[in-house]
Each structure stands twice: as C-alpha cells, then as structure tokens.
Coordinates of C-alpha atoms in Angstrom, one line a residue:
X1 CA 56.2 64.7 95.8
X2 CA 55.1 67.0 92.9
X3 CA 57.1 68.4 90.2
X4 CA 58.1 72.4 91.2
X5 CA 59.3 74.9 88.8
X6 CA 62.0 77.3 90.0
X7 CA 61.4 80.9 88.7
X8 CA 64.5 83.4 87.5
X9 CA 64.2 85.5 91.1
X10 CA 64.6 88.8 91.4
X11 CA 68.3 89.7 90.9
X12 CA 67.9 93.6 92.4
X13 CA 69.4 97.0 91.4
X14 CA 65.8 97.2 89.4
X15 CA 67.0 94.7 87.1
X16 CA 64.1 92.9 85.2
X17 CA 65.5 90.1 82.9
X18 CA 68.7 87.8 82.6
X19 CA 70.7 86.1 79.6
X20 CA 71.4 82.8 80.1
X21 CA 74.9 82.2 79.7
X22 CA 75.5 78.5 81.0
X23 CA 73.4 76.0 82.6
X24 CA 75.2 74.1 85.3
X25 CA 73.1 71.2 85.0
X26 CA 71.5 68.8 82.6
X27 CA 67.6 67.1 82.3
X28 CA 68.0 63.9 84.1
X29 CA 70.7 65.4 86.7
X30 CA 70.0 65.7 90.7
X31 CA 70.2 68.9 92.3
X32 CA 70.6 69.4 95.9
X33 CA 69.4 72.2 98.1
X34 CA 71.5 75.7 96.9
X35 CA 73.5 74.1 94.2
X36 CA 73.8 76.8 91.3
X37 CA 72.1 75.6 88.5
X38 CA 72.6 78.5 86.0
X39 CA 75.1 81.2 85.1
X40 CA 72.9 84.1 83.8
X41 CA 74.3 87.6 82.8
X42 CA 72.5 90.4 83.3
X43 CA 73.2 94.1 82.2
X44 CA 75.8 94.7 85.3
X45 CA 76.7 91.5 86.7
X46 CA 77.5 88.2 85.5
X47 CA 75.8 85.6 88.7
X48 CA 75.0 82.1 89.1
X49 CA 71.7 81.3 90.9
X50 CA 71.3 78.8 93.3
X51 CA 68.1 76.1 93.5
X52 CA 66.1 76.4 96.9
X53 CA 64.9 72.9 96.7
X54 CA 66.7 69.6 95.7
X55 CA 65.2 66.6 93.1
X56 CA 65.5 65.8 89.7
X57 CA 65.6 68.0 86.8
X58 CA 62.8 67.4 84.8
X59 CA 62.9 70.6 82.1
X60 CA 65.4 73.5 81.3
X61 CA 63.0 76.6 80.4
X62 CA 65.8 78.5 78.3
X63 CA 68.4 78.1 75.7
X64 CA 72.3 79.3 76.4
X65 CA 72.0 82.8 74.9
X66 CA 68.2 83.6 75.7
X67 CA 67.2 86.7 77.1
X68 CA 64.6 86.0 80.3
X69 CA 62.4 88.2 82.0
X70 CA 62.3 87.8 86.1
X71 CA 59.4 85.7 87.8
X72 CA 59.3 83.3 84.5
X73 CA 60.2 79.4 84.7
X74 CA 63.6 79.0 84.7
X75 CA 64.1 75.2 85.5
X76 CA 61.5 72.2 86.9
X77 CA 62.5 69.7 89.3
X78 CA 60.5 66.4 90.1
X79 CA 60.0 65.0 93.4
X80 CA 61.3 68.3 94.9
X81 CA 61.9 69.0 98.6
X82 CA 62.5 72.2 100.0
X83 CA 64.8 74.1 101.9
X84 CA 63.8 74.8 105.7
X85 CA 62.6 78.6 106.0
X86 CA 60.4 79.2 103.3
X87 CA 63.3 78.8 100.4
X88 CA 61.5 76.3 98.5
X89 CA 59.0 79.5 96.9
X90 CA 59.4 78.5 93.4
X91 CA 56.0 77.9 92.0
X92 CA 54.3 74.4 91.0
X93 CA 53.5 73.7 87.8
X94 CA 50.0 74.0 88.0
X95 CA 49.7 76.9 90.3
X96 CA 47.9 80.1 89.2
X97 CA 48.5 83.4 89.6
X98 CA 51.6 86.0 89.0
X99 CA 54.7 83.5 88.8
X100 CA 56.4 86.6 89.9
X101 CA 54.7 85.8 94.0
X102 CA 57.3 84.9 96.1
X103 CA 60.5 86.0 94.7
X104 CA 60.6 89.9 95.1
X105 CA 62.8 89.0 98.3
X106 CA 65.4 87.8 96.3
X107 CA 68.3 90.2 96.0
X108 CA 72.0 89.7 94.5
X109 CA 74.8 90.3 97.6
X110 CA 78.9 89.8 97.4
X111 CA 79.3 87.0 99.7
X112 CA 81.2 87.7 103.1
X113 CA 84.9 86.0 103.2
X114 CA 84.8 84.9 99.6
X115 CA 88.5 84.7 99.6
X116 CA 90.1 82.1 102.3
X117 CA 93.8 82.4 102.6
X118 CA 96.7 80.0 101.3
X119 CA 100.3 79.0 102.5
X120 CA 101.5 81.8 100.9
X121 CA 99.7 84.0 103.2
X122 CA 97.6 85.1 99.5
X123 CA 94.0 84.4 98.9
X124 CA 92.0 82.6 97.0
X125 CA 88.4 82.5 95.6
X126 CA 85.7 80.7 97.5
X127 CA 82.5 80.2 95.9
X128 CA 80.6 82.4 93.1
X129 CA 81.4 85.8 94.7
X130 CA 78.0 86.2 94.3
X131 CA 75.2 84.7 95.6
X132 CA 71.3 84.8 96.3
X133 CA 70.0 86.1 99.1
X134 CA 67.4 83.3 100.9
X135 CA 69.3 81.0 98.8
X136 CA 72.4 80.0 100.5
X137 CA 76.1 79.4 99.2
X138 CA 76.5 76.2 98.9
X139 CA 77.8 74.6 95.1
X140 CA 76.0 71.2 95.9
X141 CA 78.7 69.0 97.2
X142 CA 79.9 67.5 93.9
X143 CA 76.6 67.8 91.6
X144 CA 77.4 67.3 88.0
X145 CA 78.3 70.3 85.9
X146 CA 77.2 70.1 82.3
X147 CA 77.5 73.0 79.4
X148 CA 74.1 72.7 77.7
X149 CA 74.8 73.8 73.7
X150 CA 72.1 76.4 72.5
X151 CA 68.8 74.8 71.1
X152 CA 69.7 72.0 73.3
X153 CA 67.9 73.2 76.7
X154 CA 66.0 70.1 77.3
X155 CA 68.5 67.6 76.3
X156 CA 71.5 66.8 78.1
X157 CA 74.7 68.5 76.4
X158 CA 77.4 66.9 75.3
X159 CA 80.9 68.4 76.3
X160 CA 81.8 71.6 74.2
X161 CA 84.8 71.3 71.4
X162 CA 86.9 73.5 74.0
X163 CA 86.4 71.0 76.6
X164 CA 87.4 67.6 74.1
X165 CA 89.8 66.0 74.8
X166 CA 92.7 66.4 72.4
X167 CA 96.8 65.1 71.9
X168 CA 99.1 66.2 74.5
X169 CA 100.3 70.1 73.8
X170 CA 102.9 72.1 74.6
X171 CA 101.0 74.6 75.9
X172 CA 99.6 72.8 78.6
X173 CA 100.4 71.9 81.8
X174 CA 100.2 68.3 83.3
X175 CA 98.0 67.9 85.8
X176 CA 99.2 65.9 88.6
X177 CA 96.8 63.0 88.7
X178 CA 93.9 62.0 86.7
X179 CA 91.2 64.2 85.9
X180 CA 87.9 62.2 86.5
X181 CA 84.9 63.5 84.3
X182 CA 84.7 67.0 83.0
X183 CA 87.0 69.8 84.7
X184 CA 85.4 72.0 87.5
X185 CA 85.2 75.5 85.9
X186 CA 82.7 78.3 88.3
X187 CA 83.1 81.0 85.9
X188 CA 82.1 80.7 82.4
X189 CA 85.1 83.7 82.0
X190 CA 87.6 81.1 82.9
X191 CA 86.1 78.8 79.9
X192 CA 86.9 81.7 78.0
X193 CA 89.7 82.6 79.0
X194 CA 91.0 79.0 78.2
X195 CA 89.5 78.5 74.5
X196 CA 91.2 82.2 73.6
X197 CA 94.6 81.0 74.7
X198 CA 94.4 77.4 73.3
X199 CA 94.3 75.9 76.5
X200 CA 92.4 72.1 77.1
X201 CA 90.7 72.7 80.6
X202 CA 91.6 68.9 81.3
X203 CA 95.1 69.5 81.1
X204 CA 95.3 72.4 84.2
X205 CA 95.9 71.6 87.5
X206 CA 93.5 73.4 89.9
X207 CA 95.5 75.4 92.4
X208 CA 91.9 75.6 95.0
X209 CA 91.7 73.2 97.6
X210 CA 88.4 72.7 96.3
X211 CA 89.9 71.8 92.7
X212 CA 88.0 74.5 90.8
X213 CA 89.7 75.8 88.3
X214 CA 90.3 79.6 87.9
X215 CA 91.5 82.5 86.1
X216 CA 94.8 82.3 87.8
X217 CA 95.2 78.6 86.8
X218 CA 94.9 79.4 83.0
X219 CA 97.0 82.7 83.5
X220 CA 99.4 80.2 84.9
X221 CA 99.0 77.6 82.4
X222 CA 99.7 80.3 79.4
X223 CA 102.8 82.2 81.1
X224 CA 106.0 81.9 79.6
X225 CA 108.2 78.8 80.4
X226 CA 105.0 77.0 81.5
X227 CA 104.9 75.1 78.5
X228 CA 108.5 74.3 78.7
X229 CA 107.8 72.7 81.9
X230 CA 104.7 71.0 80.7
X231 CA 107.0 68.9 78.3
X232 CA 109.6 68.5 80.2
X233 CA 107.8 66.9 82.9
X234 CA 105.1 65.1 80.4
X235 CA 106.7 61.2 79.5
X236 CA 107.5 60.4 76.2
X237 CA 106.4 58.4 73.6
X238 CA 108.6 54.8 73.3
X239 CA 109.5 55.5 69.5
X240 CA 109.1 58.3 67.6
X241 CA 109.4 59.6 63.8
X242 CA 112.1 61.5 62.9
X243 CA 111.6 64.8 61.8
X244 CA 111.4 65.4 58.1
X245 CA 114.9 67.9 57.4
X246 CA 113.9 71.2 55.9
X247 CA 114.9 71.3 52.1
X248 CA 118.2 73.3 51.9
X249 CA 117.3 76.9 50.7
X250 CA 114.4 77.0 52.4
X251 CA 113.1 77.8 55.9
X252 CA 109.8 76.4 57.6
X253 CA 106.9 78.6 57.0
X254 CA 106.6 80.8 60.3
X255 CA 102.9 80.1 62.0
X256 CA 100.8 83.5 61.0
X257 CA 98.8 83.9 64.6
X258 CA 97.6 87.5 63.5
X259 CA 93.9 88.0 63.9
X260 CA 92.2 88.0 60.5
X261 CA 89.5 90.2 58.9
X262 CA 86.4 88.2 59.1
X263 CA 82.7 89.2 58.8
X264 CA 81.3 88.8 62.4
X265 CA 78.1 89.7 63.8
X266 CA 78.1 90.2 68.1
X267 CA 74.6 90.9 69.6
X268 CA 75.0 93.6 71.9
X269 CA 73.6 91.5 74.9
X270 CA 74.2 92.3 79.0
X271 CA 77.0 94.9 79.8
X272 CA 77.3 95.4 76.3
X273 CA 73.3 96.4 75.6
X274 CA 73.9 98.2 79.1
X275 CA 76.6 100.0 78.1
X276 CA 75.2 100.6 74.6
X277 CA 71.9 102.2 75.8
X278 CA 73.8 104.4 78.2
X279 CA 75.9 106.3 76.2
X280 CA 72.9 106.6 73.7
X281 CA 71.2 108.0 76.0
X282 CA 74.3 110.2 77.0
X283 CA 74.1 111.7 73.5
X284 CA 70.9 112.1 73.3
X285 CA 69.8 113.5 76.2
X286 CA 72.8 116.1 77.9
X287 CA 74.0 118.8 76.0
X288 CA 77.5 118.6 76.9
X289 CA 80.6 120.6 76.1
X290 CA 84.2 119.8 77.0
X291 CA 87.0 121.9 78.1
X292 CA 90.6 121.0 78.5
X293 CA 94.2 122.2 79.8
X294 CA 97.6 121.0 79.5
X295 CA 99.2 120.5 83.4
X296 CA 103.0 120.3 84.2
X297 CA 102.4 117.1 86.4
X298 CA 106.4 116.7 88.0
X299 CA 105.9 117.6 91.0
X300 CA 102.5 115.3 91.2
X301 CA 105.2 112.5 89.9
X302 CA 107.7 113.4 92.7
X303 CA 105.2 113.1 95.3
X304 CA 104.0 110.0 94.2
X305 CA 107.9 108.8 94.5
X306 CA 108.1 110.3 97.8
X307 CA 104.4 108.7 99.3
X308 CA 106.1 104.9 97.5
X309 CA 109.0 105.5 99.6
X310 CA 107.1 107.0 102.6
X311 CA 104.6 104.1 102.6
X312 CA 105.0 101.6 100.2
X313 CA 102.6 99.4 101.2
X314 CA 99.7 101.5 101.0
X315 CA 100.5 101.5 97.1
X316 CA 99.5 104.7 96.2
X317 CA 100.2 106.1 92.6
X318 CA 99.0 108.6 90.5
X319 CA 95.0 107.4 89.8
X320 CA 94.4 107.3 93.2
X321 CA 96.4 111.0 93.4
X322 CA 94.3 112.3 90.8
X323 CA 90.8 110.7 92.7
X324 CA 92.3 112.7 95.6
X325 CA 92.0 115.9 93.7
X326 CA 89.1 115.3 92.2
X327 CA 87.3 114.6 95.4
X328 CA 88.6 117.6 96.8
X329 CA 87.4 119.7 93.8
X330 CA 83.4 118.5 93.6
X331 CA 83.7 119.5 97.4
X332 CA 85.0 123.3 96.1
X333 CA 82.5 122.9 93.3
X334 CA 79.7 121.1 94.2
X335 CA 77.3 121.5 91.3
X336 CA 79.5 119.2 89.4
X337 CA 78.7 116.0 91.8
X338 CA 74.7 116.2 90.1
X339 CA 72.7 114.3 87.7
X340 CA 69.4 115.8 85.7
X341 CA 65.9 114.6 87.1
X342 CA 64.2 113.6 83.7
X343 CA 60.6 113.1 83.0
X344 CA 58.8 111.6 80.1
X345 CA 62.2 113.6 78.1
X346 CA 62.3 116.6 79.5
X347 CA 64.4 118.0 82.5
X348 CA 62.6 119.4 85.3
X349 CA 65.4 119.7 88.1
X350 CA 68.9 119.3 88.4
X351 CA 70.0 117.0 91.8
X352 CA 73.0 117.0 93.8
X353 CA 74.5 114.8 95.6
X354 CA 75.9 115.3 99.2
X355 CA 78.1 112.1 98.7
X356 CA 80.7 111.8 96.0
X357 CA 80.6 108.0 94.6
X358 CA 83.7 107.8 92.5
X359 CA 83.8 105.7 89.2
X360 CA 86.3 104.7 87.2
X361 CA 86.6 103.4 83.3
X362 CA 88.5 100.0 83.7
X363 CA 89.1 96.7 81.3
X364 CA 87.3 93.3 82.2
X365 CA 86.9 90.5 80.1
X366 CA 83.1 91.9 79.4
X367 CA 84.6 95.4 78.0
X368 CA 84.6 98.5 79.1
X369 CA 82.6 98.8 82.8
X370 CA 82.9 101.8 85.8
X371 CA 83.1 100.6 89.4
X372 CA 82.4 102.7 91.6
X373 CA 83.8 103.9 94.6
X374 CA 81.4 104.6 96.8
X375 CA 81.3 107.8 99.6
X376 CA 84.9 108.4 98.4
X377 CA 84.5 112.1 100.6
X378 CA 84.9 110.3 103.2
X379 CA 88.4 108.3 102.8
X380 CA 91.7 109.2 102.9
X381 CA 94.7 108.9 99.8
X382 CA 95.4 105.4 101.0
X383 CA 91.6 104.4 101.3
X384 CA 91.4 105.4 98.2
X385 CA 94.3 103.5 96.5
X386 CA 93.1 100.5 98.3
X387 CA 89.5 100.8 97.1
X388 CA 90.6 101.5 93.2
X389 CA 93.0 98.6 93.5
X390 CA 90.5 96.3 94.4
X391 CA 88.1 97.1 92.2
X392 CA 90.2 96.9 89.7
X393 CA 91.0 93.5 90.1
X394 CA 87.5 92.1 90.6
X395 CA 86.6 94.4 87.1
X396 CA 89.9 91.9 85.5
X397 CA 88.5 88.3 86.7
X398 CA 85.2 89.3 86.2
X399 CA 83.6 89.4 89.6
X400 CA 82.5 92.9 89.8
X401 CA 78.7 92.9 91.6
X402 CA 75.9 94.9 90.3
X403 CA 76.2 97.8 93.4
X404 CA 79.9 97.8 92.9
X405 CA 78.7 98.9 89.1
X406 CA 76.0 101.3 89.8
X407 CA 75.3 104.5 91.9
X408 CA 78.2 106.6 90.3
X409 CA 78.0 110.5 90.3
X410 CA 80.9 111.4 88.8
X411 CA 83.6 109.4 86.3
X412 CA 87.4 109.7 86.2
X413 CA 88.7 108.3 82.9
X414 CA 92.7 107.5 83.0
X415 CA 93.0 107.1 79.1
X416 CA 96.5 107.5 79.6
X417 CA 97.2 103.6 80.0
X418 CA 96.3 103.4 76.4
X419 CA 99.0 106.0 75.0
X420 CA 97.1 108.9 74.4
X421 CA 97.1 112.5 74.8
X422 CA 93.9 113.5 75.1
X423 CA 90.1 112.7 74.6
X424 CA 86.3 114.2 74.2
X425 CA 84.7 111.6 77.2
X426 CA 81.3 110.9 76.7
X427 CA 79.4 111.3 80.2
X428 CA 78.7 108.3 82.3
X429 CA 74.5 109.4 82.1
X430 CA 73.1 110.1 84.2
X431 CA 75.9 111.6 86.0
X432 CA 76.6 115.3 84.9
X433 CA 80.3 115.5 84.3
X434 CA 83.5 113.1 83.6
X435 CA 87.0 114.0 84.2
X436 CA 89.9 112.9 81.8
X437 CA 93.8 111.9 81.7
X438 CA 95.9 112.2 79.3
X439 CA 99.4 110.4 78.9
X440 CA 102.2 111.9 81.2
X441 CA 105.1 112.5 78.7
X442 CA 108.4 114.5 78.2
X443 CA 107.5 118.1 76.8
X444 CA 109.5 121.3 76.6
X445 CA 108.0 123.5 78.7
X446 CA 108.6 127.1 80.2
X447 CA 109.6 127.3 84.0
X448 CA 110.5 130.6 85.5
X449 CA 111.2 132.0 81.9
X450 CA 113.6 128.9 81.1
X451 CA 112.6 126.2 78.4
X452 CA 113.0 122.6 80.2
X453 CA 111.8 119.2 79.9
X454 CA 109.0 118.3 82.1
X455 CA 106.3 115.7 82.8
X456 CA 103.3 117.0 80.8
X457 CA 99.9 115.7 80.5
X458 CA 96.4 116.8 78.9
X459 CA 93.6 117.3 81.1
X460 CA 90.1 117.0 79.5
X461 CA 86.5 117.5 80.7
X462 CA 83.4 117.1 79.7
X463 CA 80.4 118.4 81.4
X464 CA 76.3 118.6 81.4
X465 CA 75.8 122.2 80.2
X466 CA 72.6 122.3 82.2
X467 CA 74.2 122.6 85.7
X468 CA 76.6 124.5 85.4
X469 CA 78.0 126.7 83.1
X470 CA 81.6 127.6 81.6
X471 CA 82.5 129.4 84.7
X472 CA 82.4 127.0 87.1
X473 CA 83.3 123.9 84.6
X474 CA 86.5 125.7 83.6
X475 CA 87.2 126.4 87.6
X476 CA 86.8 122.9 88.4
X477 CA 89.7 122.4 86.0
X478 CA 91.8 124.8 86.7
X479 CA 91.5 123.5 90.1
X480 CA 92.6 120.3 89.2
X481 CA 95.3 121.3 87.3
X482 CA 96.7 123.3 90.0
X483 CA 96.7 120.8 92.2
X484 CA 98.4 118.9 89.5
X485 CA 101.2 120.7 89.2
X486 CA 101.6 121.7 93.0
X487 CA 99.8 118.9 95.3
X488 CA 100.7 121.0 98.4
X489 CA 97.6 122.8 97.4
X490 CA 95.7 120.2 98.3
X491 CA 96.4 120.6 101.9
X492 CA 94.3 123.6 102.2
X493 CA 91.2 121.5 101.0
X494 CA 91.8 118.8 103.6

C-alpha cells in the first residue's frame, strides 16, 4: 500500500489557512481511521482535524506555531487504507495536479450531543466539539497522544516541561490510581490552563468517563481547599527533616507571586491577527461618531428582581434585558441593523439586514471574541437569556465554533463587568453600529423635582456615519434609554 499525504482540508467560513497549535501524534505512531491528528487554530476557531485513512505516520509537514495555507500537506501516512465513502481524498505523494482537489467538501460543524449527561443530572463534554465534516468523530480508540516541540515536526517529541513529572505538591490533587503514560488532555486550552496555575497534568483525576481531562478538572484541581485535601489524602514520607525554626526577630520572607515587568514579544497569530485586522479595518474604513446618555436603570433592576422571582429558572438578568431592548429598537430603527458594501476601498451601497444577529463582547482564554446570536428577532426574553448564557460559556472553555463567531450585524458591549462608566466602542466592522453599558451605580438623581439615590448607568453608542445620521442614531438611544428606565415600554414594541 502506498504512502498518502493528508492535506489541511477546507475548514469553511472562507477560511484559507490554519496555525498549527499541537500535533496529536508523532513520526513512527499508528493512526486509525478519524483519529485527530492535529489541533490547528485558525482566525475564529480553535479545531482538531481528524485523518480519513489509518497507517503509519511517515512525515509531519508543519512545526507547532506555523502558519498553513489549506489544500497543502499536512501529514503522510505509509501503508494507508481508507475510510469507506470516499474519505480517504488526501492526495499521494506523487500525484499531480492542485493538492487542493478533493477537499473543498470539507466543512467545520459543532457536533450533535457533544455533551452526555452525568449522575448529577449535569453534562459533560464528548469529543472535540468540533469536528470535520466527511471525516467522522471518532478520537482513535486509544492512539497515542504526543506534543511535538517546535522545529521538531519530523521527530518524535519528547513530553513538554509542563507535563514532567515533578515531587508531590500541594496544589495537586491525587489521582486515584496510576496514571499510565502521558495524561489525556483534548484541548490544548486545558494544557494551559494547567501550566498557568502550577498544576502537573499527571496529578488530576479525570472526572469523564472517558478519562480525558478537562477544564473543569483543573478548575477543580486549583479551587480552594483542594489542595488541602490533596495532602491530607496523599501518604507520607516514613521520616522526615525537621523544619529549620525561624531566627527570633525575623519572619519568613512572604512568596512575591505578582506578575513582573518583563520584555515579551506575542505574534499576533489566529483570533488575535483576526481580531487585530478587524478593528484596523474598523478605523480605517467607517467614519464613525459616538453619542451617549446617562439612564436611571431602577426600574430595569426591579424588573429583573421580579422576572428571577417570577421564573427563576429561565435566568434572566440584565444583558439579556438590555438584548431585549435592543432588538426591539433596530426593529423601530432599522437602518442601524446594516453594514457598508465596499469595493476595491470605496463604498458603493449601504445593506440591511432583515434579520438581527446579535453579538456580544465576551472573555475566553483566546481574548476578547463576539458570539453571535443568531435571528435574535425572532426569540423571546428567555430565548434570549438562554442563548447568551450558553454562548457564554463555550466563549470561557474555549469551544466557540467559527459560525457561532461570525455573521454579526450589530454588537452589544456590557463593559460594565469591568467597573466602568463609560466607553468610545470601536465598531465590530463590518457591522455599522455597537451599543454600550456602562456600570449601574448609586447616583443622586432628580425624580419628580426631589434629589434621591438611584441606579444610574452610562449608555454609549457608536455608529457608521454613512447610514444614518445624528437623527436617527440619537433616537435609537433615546429609545433604549427609555426603555431603560421604564421597561413597560417595551410592551408596545412586542
């Protein structure tokens, strides 16, 4: 059987090239049909790809850290056999023509009951979250996972210094048995995740059936008393030496953990180079202006109280409130749910959109990202809440997919969460406006002629100048803000 080389497919949402963040596998390993071989990043997803054909890995064709275009050799397998329905499309390595042929079917997809329930009634993560379509789900029943070190790609790796074993800590937890060979990590996030809080990956017991290790396990592993239990649990050594007494006067030096000025040089690679060329392009290419207004938000605050009390499992608080409103307000002022049809730099129409896809600035270990929530006009207060709740968890562990990131046409940003009043957003291009919240803090404030105390937030908004103009901008906000302050207005618009 020939030697086949396995191009980086097609990974959709017009994206043409990949980073390579972690190779699975090693020269010299075997690889079974559908077992992911590589975690690559790309500028909206991280994904690990899936093989189509099983064999033995004869070459890696890219370091950790190298930037790859799609349809170019990615790995080479000898004595390969493929999967049954035309899976096995990766080219051999002395076939002509575009190494591209064969792989434009390829498309990224979330995988359908990723999550499998517990005891506990919660759920856990099943597989990559994410996987190729044509490809399968499969992790290759027990295939050896290897970290190959940059300018190593051809030679098999040895373990990383995160994963080394090292003297029993306090901040680990035992496992309960052995650990045989090097832990099962999917997500090079967990790795992460583990080396920034000083956790060995050997020493954490999987909580999966399928003894993967997760986020949760290391959250677990680092929470507070976990250590405690750790050595309390761990056995101890026969003899020991006793402690060397402090000299009288003195106290032990306290451990500085503070982060320390260092130089530092971070290539703006994936999300980051995504992000990076976005908001360049933001500046560069919408004239933008921002206007903003200070809304009494106690009744909005009230009627959050009274909806937890009404419904409390339907958690709905005062982001998905706020995404109420602003639905309701690009549906009274449509021009603001647009983006700018550009050609070769210049702007030759202005598009709306009959469907309001609602993003939202949220924190994931990759930095700053917007999911989106898409045909948000069509859901109600609770749909909402549900849909920003779990898209904000997937944007926390990482799992966000490339059409949960894209396809926005208009941005809240809740700045709030980071103590601030207020804010000048830059515009999520090539959507035309963005929508920001201040903190909601005690202010005096006049009501009926009387100074009192009320919940008072900033509202500030930043629009493309070029579809609209002042008038209907400063409407949209005044909108908002009345709805703000008196929700019940919101049931004329419903």
């Amino acid at each position: 059987m020939s030697e086949q080389v396995f191009m980086l497919p097609d990974l959709g949402e017009g994206l043409t090239e990949a980073e390579v963040v972690e190779w699975l596998v090693a020269v010299g390993d075997e690889v079974t049909i559908d077992q992911n071989v590589v975690t690559v990043e790309t500028a909206k997803a991280t994904v690990e790809v899936p093989i189509p054909f099983a064999g033995t890995v004869s070459a890696l064709h890219g370091e950790v850290g190298q930037v790859m275009e799609v349809g170019r050799p990615l790995i080479s397998v000898g004595g390969a056999t493929g999967a049954s329905g035309g899976a096995s499309t990766g080219a051999t390595s002395d076939a002509g023509g575009d190494p591209r042929a064969g792989h434009d079917q390829y498309r990224t997809e979330e995988r359908a009951g990723s999550t499998v329930p517990t005891e506990g009634g919660e759920t856990t993560d099943e597989g990559s979250g994410a996987v190729l379509i044509g490809f399968g789900t499969g992790h290759g029943g027990g295939a050896r996972r290897r970290r190959v070190a940059r300018g190593a790609a051809s030679q098999p790796a040895a373990r990383p210094a995160t994963e080394q074993p090292s003297e029993p800590s306090t901040t680990q937890s035992a496992p309960a048995q052995p650990t045989l060979g090097a832990p099962k990590v999917i997500s090079p996030l967990v790795r992460r995740l583990a080396a920034e809080k000083g956790l060995d990956l050997t020493g954490i017991t999987p909580s999966a059936p399928d003894g993967v290790i997760r986020r949760a396990d290391v959250e677990a592993a680092a929470a507070p008393g976990a250590a405690a239990a750790a050595q309390a649990t761990a056995p101890q050594p026969a003899t020991s030496s006793p402690t060397a007494p402090t000299a009288p006067g003195r106290e032990a030096a306290p451990v500085d953990d503070a982060p320390r000025l260092s130089d530092e040089r971070t290539p703006l690679t994936g999300l980051m180079r995504m992000m990076s060329e976005r908001l360049t392009a933001s500046r560069s290419e919408i004239p933008d202006a921002t206007t903003w207004v200070d809304a009494d938000a106690t009744e909005l605050l009230r009627t959050k109280d009274a909806l937890k009390a009404a419904r409390p499992e339907a958690g709905i608080g005062v982001l998905p409130l706020v995404a109420r409103i602003v639905v309701a307000g690009l549906h009274r002022f449509p021009a603001l749910n647009a983006s700018v049809e550009m050609v070769d730099g210049t702007a030759v129409a202005v598009q709306r959109h009959a469907r309001v896809n609602l993003g939202f600035a949220a924190q994931s270990p990759r930095g700053l990202v917007v999911p989106v929530v898409h045909d948000a006009q069509d859901m109600s207060t609770a749909e909402l809440a549900a849909a920003l709740r779990e898209l904000t968890g997937l944007a926390r562990e990482g799992r966000l997919t490339p059409a949960q990131l894209t396809g926005g046409t208009f941005t809240l940003n809740n700045y709030g969460v980071f103590g601030v009043d207020g804010s000048t957003p830059i515009i999520n291009h090539p959507e035309a406006a963005m929508l920001g919240v201040g903190r909601i803090i005690d202010r005096p404030w006049a009501v009926d002629g009387e100074l009192a105390v009320r919940k008072v937030a900033q509202l500030g908004f930043t629009f493309d100048h070029r579809v609209c103009d002042g008038g209907t901008a400063g409407g949209f906000l005044r909108f908002v803000a009345d709805c703000v302050e008196n929700p019940a207005v919101l049931l004329s618009e419903l």
